């Protein structure tokens, strides 16, 4: 039995080495992607629930890893945070998103995701400022999406950074709302411009009364704080109908539009 256990530990260690080796290889490719413009951006439309008009686009990072194909952000963003590449990647996203949006024929707002590690750095304020200056994008057209977990690591610093960015005229949305562990406290400590209701709440909302009750409560909370609520992950017309009835302001999800590249008719004709 002892030998058997030793053998199992051996296999386990071998697997660990292999996993570590793969992560190192991926981290190396990530750094190359940063240096060589190996990323691109997808945009997902956000719409008014009542009028159906476009209210903005969320910017989503895409990485087609050479020799491997597309890697989901849920895989490479945590790795980028670990290996220290997230600041460079975050700067790339902000810069390219603002540059692209500044050339759009319609002045739609863009919502850019910001990692918690970026929020902990005062340099983020200077980055946002210089990107806006260099691209000429109006500050009102930029929104940053931050998660509660991002704010929790260094609360005072994060709130100071957000305050300074908001002072530039950029709006701040709280992302994945309802999934963190101190949602209400976070909401009280900063004047967010938007609440993004996590998409887990949309599942079953049209069938399950309890799910609906929670959505209703968060919408009421937004209303009493005068903060608009955007519902994420809307996949069906039935879900959208519930949101309309319950008085939700904005929505985003596969039913309204999948993330993709934006091809404007005006730009297409030129190309
Ligand atoms: P997120 O910020 O919550 O972004 C929304 C995610 O939900 C996107 O996944 C989007 O494709 C997906 N989604 C949108 N509508 C629906 C729907 O109706 N149903 C379902 N099932 N999913 C939907 P994606 O693009 O894979 O991104 C995953 C996460 O990676 C994002 O979650 C965000 O946390 C992170 N991420 C993406 N781009 C960036 C970035 O540029 N910077 C940072 N720091 N994080 C990013
Ligand atoms: Ca987001
Ligand atoms: Ca989200
Ligand atoms: Ca998320």
PDB file of N, CA and C in Angstrom, residues 199-261:
ATOM      1  N   UNK A 199     -25.406  37.864 -14.531  1.00  0.00           N
ATOM      2  CA  UNK A 199     -26.270  37.068 -15.401  1.00  0.00           C
ATOM      3  C   UNK A 199     -26.822  35.811 -14.736  1.00  0.00           C
ATOM      4  N   UNK A 200     -26.273  35.404 -13.608  1.00  0.00           N
ATOM      5  CA  UNK A 200     -26.813  34.236 -12.911  1.00  0.00           C
ATOM      6  C   UNK A 200     -28.270  34.479 -12.477  1.00  0.00           C
ATOM      7  N   UNK A 201     -28.640  35.743 -12.299  1.00  0.00           N
ATOM      8  CA  UNK A 201     -30.014  36.054 -11.874  1.00  0.00           C
ATOM      9  C   UNK A 201     -31.029  35.903 -13.005  1.00  0.00           C
ATOM     10  N   UNK A 202     -30.533  35.925 -14.249  1.00  0.00           N
ATOM     11  CA  UNK A 202     -31.447  35.820 -15.392  1.00  0.00           C
ATOM     12  C   UNK A 202     -31.943  34.393 -15.606  1.00  0.00           C
ATOM     13  N   UNK A 203     -31.107  33.418 -15.209  1.00  0.00           N
ATOM     14  CA  UNK A 203     -31.491  32.026 -15.408  1.00  0.00           C
ATOM     15  C   UNK A 203     -32.788  31.778 -14.651  1.00  0.00           C
ATOM     16  N   UNK A 204     -33.762  31.254 -15.317  1.00  0.00           N
ATOM     17  CA  UNK A 204     -35.016  30.864 -14.670  1.00  0.00           C
ATOM     18  C   UNK A 204     -35.901  32.031 -14.235  1.00  0.00           C
ATOM     19  N   UNK A 205     -35.488  33.267 -14.530  1.00  0.00           N
ATOM     20  CA  UNK A 205     -36.269  34.395 -14.003  1.00  0.00           C
ATOM     21  C   UNK A 205     -37.705  34.398 -14.512  1.00  0.00           C
ATOM     22  N   UNK A 206     -37.926  33.840 -15.707  1.00  0.00           N
ATOM     23  CA  UNK A 206     -39.281  33.871 -16.262  1.00  0.00           C
ATOM     24  C   UNK A 206     -40.157  32.751 -15.691  1.00  0.00           C
ATOM     25  N   UNK A 207     -39.533  31.781 -15.010  1.00  0.00           N
ATOM     26  CA  UNK A 207     -40.299  30.658 -14.475  1.00  0.00           C
ATOM     27  C   UNK A 207     -40.325  30.644 -12.937  1.00  0.00           C
ATOM     28  N   UNK A 208     -39.181  31.013 -12.343  1.00  0.00           N
ATOM     29  CA  UNK A 208     -38.997  30.862 -10.907  1.00  0.00           C
ATOM     30  C   UNK A 208     -39.366  32.155 -10.173  1.00  0.00           C
ATOM     31  N   UNK A 209     -40.378  32.077  -9.325  1.00  0.00           N
ATOM     32  CA  UNK A 209     -40.870  33.262  -8.614  1.00  0.00           C
ATOM     33  C   UNK A 209     -39.821  33.835  -7.665  1.00  0.00           C
ATOM     34  N   UNK A 210     -39.003  32.948  -7.109  1.00  0.00           N
ATOM     35  CA  UNK A 210     -37.983  33.403  -6.167  1.00  0.00           C
ATOM     36  C   UNK A 210     -36.896  34.207  -6.879  1.00  0.00           C
ATOM     37  N   UNK A 211     -36.497  33.701  -8.043  1.00  0.00           N
ATOM     38  CA  UNK A 211     -35.503  34.412  -8.849  1.00  0.00           C
ATOM     39  C   UNK A 211     -36.058  35.786  -9.234  1.00  0.00           C
ATOM     40  N   UNK A 212     -37.316  35.806  -9.593  1.00  0.00           N
ATOM     41  CA  UNK A 212     -37.959  37.058  -9.983  1.00  0.00           C
ATOM     42  C   UNK A 212     -38.014  38.033  -8.809  1.00  0.00           C
ATOM     43  N   UNK A 213     -38.275  37.492  -7.618  1.00  0.00           N
ATOM     44  CA  UNK A 213     -38.361  38.343  -6.425  1.00  0.00           C
ATOM     45  C   UNK A 213     -37.017  39.023  -6.135  1.00  0.00           C
ATOM     46  N   UNK A 214     -35.931  38.307  -6.363  1.00  0.00           N
ATOM     47  CA  UNK A 214     -34.601  38.874  -6.118  1.00  0.00           C
ATOM     48  C   UNK A 214     -34.289  39.964  -7.140  1.00  0.00           C
ATOM     49  N   UNK A 215     -34.600  39.684  -8.395  1.00  0.00           N
ATOM     50  CA  UNK A 215     -34.386  40.686  -9.442  1.00  0.00           C
ATOM     51  C   UNK A 215     -35.196  41.939  -9.123  1.00  0.00           C
ATOM     52  N   UNK A 216     -36.446  41.733  -8.722  1.00  0.00           N
ATOM     53  CA  UNK A 216     -37.337  42.846  -8.375  1.00  0.00           C
ATOM     54  C   UNK A 216     -36.745  43.678  -7.232  1.00  0.00           C
ATOM     55  N   UNK A 217     -36.190  43.002  -6.241  1.00  0.00           N
ATOM     56  CA  UNK A 217     -35.609  43.696  -5.083  1.00  0.00           C
ATOM     57  C   UNK A 217     -34.386  44.534  -5.489  1.00  0.00           C
ATOM     58  N   UNK A 218     -33.552  43.981  -6.370  1.00  0.00           N
ATOM     59  CA  UNK A 218     -32.366  44.728  -6.805  1.00  0.00           C
ATOM     60  C   UNK A 218     -32.771  45.926  -7.666  1.00  0.00           C
ATOM     61  N   UNK A 219     -33.806  45.739  -8.486  1.00  0.00           N
ATOM     62  CA  UNK A 219     -34.300  46.868  -9.285  1.00  0.00           C
ATOM     63  C   UNK A 219     -34.854  47.968  -8.380  1.00  0.00           C
ATOM     64  N   UNK A 220     -35.529  47.563  -7.325  1.00  0.00           N
ATOM     65  CA  UNK A 220     -36.073  48.540  -6.374  1.00  0.00           C
ATOM     66  C   UNK A 220     -34.941  49.277  -5.667  1.00  0.00           C
ATOM     67  N   UNK A 221     -33.894  48.547  -5.339  1.00  0.00           N
ATOM     68  CA  UNK A 221     -32.715  49.133  -4.710  1.00  0.00           C
ATOM     69  C   UNK A 221     -32.090  50.187  -5.628  1.00  0.00           C
ATOM     70  N   UNK A 222     -31.916  49.819  -6.895  1.00  0.00           N
ATOM     71  CA  UNK A 222     -31.370  50.757  -7.875  1.00  0.00           C
ATOM     72  C   UNK A 222     -32.228  52.006  -7.972  1.00  0.00           C
ATOM     73  N   UNK A 223     -33.527  51.788  -8.000  1.00  0.00           N
ATOM     74  CA  UNK A 223     -34.466  52.902  -8.126  1.00  0.00           C
ATOM     75  C   UNK A 223     -34.358  53.837  -6.926  1.00  0.00           C
ATOM     76  N   UNK A 224     -34.298  53.282  -5.734  1.00  0.00           N
ATOM     77  CA  UNK A 224     -34.266  54.140  -4.550  1.00  0.00           C
ATOM     78  C   UNK A 224     -32.924  54.850  -4.402  1.00  0.00           C
ATOM     79  N   UNK A 225     -31.883  54.297  -5.015  1.00  0.00           N
ATOM     80  CA  UNK A 225     -30.573  54.972  -4.986  1.00  0.00           C
ATOM     81  C   UNK A 225     -30.370  55.846  -6.232  1.00  0.00           C
ATOM     82  N   UNK A 226     -31.354  55.837  -7.130  1.00  0.00           N
ATOM     83  CA  UNK A 226     -31.258  56.525  -8.420  1.00  0.00           C
ATOM     84  C   UNK A 226     -30.080  56.054  -9.254  1.00  0.00           C
ATOM     85  N   UNK A 227     -29.814  54.751  -9.207  1.00  0.00           N
ATOM     86  CA  UNK A 227     -28.763  54.168 -10.041  1.00  0.00           C
ATOM     87  C   UNK A 227     -29.419  53.204 -11.027  1.00  0.00           C
ATOM     88  N   UNK A 228     -29.263  53.461 -12.340  1.00  0.00           N
ATOM     89  CA  UNK A 228     -29.863  52.553 -13.319  1.00  0.00           C
ATOM     90  C   UNK A 228     -29.273  51.154 -13.244  1.00  0.00           C
ATOM     91  N   UNK A 229     -30.123  50.152 -13.509  1.00  0.00           N
ATOM     92  CA  UNK A 229     -29.679  48.757 -13.466  1.00  0.00           C
ATOM     93  C   UNK A 229     -29.682  48.174 -14.881  1.00  0.00           C
ATOM     94  N   UNK A 230     -28.564  47.572 -15.248  1.00  0.00           N
ATOM     95  CA  UNK A 230     -28.473  46.842 -16.516  1.00  0.00           C
ATOM     96  C   UNK A 230     -28.456  45.351 -16.212  1.00  0.00           C
ATOM     97  N   UNK A 231     -29.350  44.605 -16.829  1.00  0.00           N
ATOM     98  CA  UNK A 231     -29.397  43.155 -16.614  1.00  0.00           C
ATOM     99  C   UNK A 231     -28.521  42.453 -17.653  1.00  0.00           C
ATOM    100  N   UNK A 232     -27.598  41.624 -17.160  1.00  0.00           N
ATOM    101  CA  UNK A 232     -26.693  40.885 -18.040  1.00  0.00           C
ATOM    102  C   UNK A 232     -27.266  39.512 -18.350  1.00  0.00           C
ATOM    103  N   UNK A 233     -26.816  38.934 -19.458  1.00  0.00           N
ATOM    104  CA  UNK A 233     -27.140  37.540 -19.769  1.00  0.00           C
ATOM    105  C   UNK A 233     -28.573  37.297 -20.192  1.00  0.00           C
ATOM    106  N   UNK A 234     -29.184  38.277 -20.854  1.00  0.00           N
ATOM    107  CA  UNK A 234     -30.551  38.095 -21.344  1.00  0.00           C
ATOM    108  C   UNK A 234     -30.503  37.248 -22.612  1.00  0.00           C
ATOM    109  N   UNK A 235     -31.061  36.052 -22.509  1.00  0.00           N
ATOM    110  CA  UNK A 235     -30.965  35.097 -23.624  1.00  0.00           C
ATOM    111  C   UNK A 235     -32.288  34.849 -24.323  1.00  0.00           C
ATOM    112  N   UNK A 236     -33.404  35.276 -23.711  1.00  0.00           N
ATOM    113  CA  UNK A 236     -34.715  35.013 -24.328  1.00  0.00           C
ATOM    114  C   UNK A 236     -35.619  36.244 -24.272  1.00  0.00           C
ATOM    115  N   UNK A 237     -36.602  36.236 -25.154  1.00  0.00           N
ATOM    116  CA  UNK A 237     -37.602  37.305 -25.175  1.00  0.00           C
ATOM    117  C   UNK A 237     -38.383  37.323 -23.860  1.00  0.00           C
ATOM    118  N   UNK A 238     -38.628  36.114 -23.299  1.00  0.00           N
ATOM    119  CA  UNK A 238     -39.381  36.022 -22.047  1.00  0.00           C
ATOM    120  C   UNK A 238     -38.640  36.758 -20.918  1.00  0.00           C
ATOM    121  N   UNK A 239     -37.333  36.585 -20.871  1.00  0.00           N
ATOM    122  CA  UNK A 239     -36.540  37.278 -19.845  1.00  0.00           C
ATOM    123  C   UNK A 239     -36.621  38.792 -20.035  1.00  0.00           C
ATOM    124  N   UNK A 240     -36.546  39.208 -21.293  1.00  0.00           N
ATOM    125  CA  UNK A 240     -36.621  40.636 -21.583  1.00  0.00           C
ATOM    126  C   UNK A 240     -37.984  41.192 -21.175  1.00  0.00           C
ATOM    127  N   UNK A 241     -39.040  40.418 -21.398  1.00  0.00           N
ATOM    128  CA  UNK A 241     -40.389  40.834 -21.015  1.00  0.00           C
ATOM    129  C   UNK A 241     -40.500  41.020 -19.498  1.00  0.00           C
ATOM    130  N   UNK A 242     -39.921  40.089 -18.748  1.00  0.00           N
ATOM    131  CA  UNK A 242     -39.925  40.214 -17.284  1.00  0.00           C
ATOM    132  C   UNK A 242     -39.245  41.517 -16.884  1.00  0.00           C
ATOM    133  N   UNK A 243     -38.090  41.783 -17.495  1.00  0.00           N
ATOM    134  CA  UNK A 243     -37.338  42.996 -17.157  1.00  0.00           C
ATOM    135  C   UNK A 243     -38.141  44.253 -17.474  1.00  0.00           C
ATOM    136  N   UNK A 244     -38.858  44.212 -18.587  1.00  0.00           N
ATOM    137  CA  UNK A 244     -39.673  45.362 -18.986  1.00  0.00           C
ATOM    138  C   UNK A 244     -40.777  45.593 -17.958  1.00  0.00           C
ATOM    139  N   UNK A 245     -41.438  44.527 -17.576  1.00  0.00           N
ATOM    140  CA  UNK A 245     -42.538  44.626 -16.613  1.00  0.00           C
ATOM    141  C   UNK A 245     -42.025  45.121 -15.258  1.00  0.00           C
ATOM    142  N   UNK A 246     -40.840  44.642 -14.882  1.00  0.00           N
ATOM    143  CA  UNK A 246     -40.296  45.009 -13.566  1.00  0.00           C
ATOM    144  C   UNK A 246     -39.592  46.372 -13.573  1.00  0.00           C
ATOM    145  N   UNK A 247     -39.496  46.997 -14.724  1.00  0.00           N
ATOM    146  CA  UNK A 247     -38.953  48.352 -14.781  1.00  0.00           C
ATOM    147  C   UNK A 247     -37.438  48.448 -14.852  1.00  0.00           C
ATOM    148  N   UNK A 248     -36.797  47.436 -15.431  1.00  0.00           N
ATOM    149  CA  UNK A 248     -35.345  47.488 -15.609  1.00  0.00           C
ATOM    150  C   UNK A 248     -35.003  48.464 -16.737  1.00  0.00           C
ATOM    151  N   UNK A 249     -33.895  49.189 -16.584  1.00  0.00           N
ATOM    152  CA  UNK A 249     -33.527  50.234 -17.533  1.00  0.00           C
ATOM    153  C   UNK A 249     -32.871  49.688 -18.800  1.00  0.00           C
ATOM    154  N   UNK A 250     -31.835  48.856 -18.603  1.00  0.00           N
ATOM    155  CA  UNK A 250     -31.013  48.419 -19.728  1.00  0.00           C
ATOM    156  C   UNK A 250     -30.774  46.922 -19.678  1.00  0.00           C
ATOM    157  N   UNK A 251     -30.426  46.352 -20.826  1.00  0.00           N
ATOM    158  CA  UNK A 251     -30.136  44.924 -20.872  1.00  0.00           C
ATOM    159  C   UNK A 251     -29.041  44.616 -21.883  1.00  0.00           C
ATOM    160  N   UNK A 252     -28.445  43.446 -21.681  1.00  0.00           N
ATOM    161  CA  UNK A 252     -27.347  42.978 -22.523  1.00  0.00           C
ATOM    162  C   UNK A 252     -27.418  41.452 -22.512  1.00  0.00           C
ATOM    163  N   UNK A 253     -27.117  40.825 -23.624  1.00  0.00           N
ATOM    164  CA  UNK A 253     -27.143  39.372 -23.657  1.00  0.00           C
ATOM    165  C   UNK A 253     -27.310  38.844 -25.060  1.00  0.00           C
ATOM    166  N   UNK A 254     -27.166  37.521 -25.198  1.00  0.00           N
ATOM    167  CA  UNK A 254     -27.186  36.891 -26.514  1.00  0.00           C
ATOM    168  C   UNK A 254     -28.474  37.199 -27.275  1.00  0.00           C
ATOM    169  N   UNK A 255     -29.611  37.347 -26.554  1.00  0.00           N
ATOM    170  CA  UNK A 255     -30.863  37.644 -27.243  1.00  0.00           C
ATOM    171  C   UNK A 255     -30.804  39.001 -27.962  1.00  0.00           C
ATOM    172  N   UNK A 256     -30.079  39.948 -27.376  1.00  0.00           N
ATOM    173  CA  UNK A 256     -29.996  41.294 -27.955  1.00  0.00           C
ATOM    174  C   UNK A 256     -28.816  41.423 -28.918  1.00  0.00           C
ATOM    175  N   UNK A 257     -27.827  40.599 -28.739  1.00  0.00           N
ATOM    176  CA  UNK A 257     -26.670  40.642 -29.629  1.00  0.00           C
ATOM    177  C   UNK A 257     -25.477  39.936 -29.013  1.00  0.00           C
ATOM    178  N   UNK A 258     -24.787  39.116 -29.811  1.00  0.00           N
ATOM    179  CA  UNK A 258     -23.599  38.420 -29.337  1.00  0.00           C
ATOM    180  C   UNK A 258     -22.384  39.319 -29.514  1.00  0.00           C
ATOM    181  N   UNK A 259     -21.353  39.100 -28.698  1.00  0.00           N
ATOM    182  CA  UNK A 259     -20.142  39.895 -28.891  1.00  0.00           C
ATOM    183  C   UNK A 259     -19.545  39.625 -30.271  1.00  0.00           C
ATOM    184  N   UNK A 260     -19.069  40.665 -30.916  1.00  0.00           N
ATOM    185  CA  UNK A 260     -18.461  40.500 -32.234  1.00  0.00           C
ATOM    186  C   UNK A 260     -17.750  41.763 -32.658  1.00  0.00           C
ATOM    187  N   UNK A 261     -17.169  41.701 -33.827  1.00  0.00           N
ATOM    188  CA  UNK A 261     -16.529  42.897 -34.362  1.00  0.00           C
ATOM    189  C   UNK A 261     -17.617  43.807 -34.901  1.00  0.00           C
TER     190      UNK A 261
END
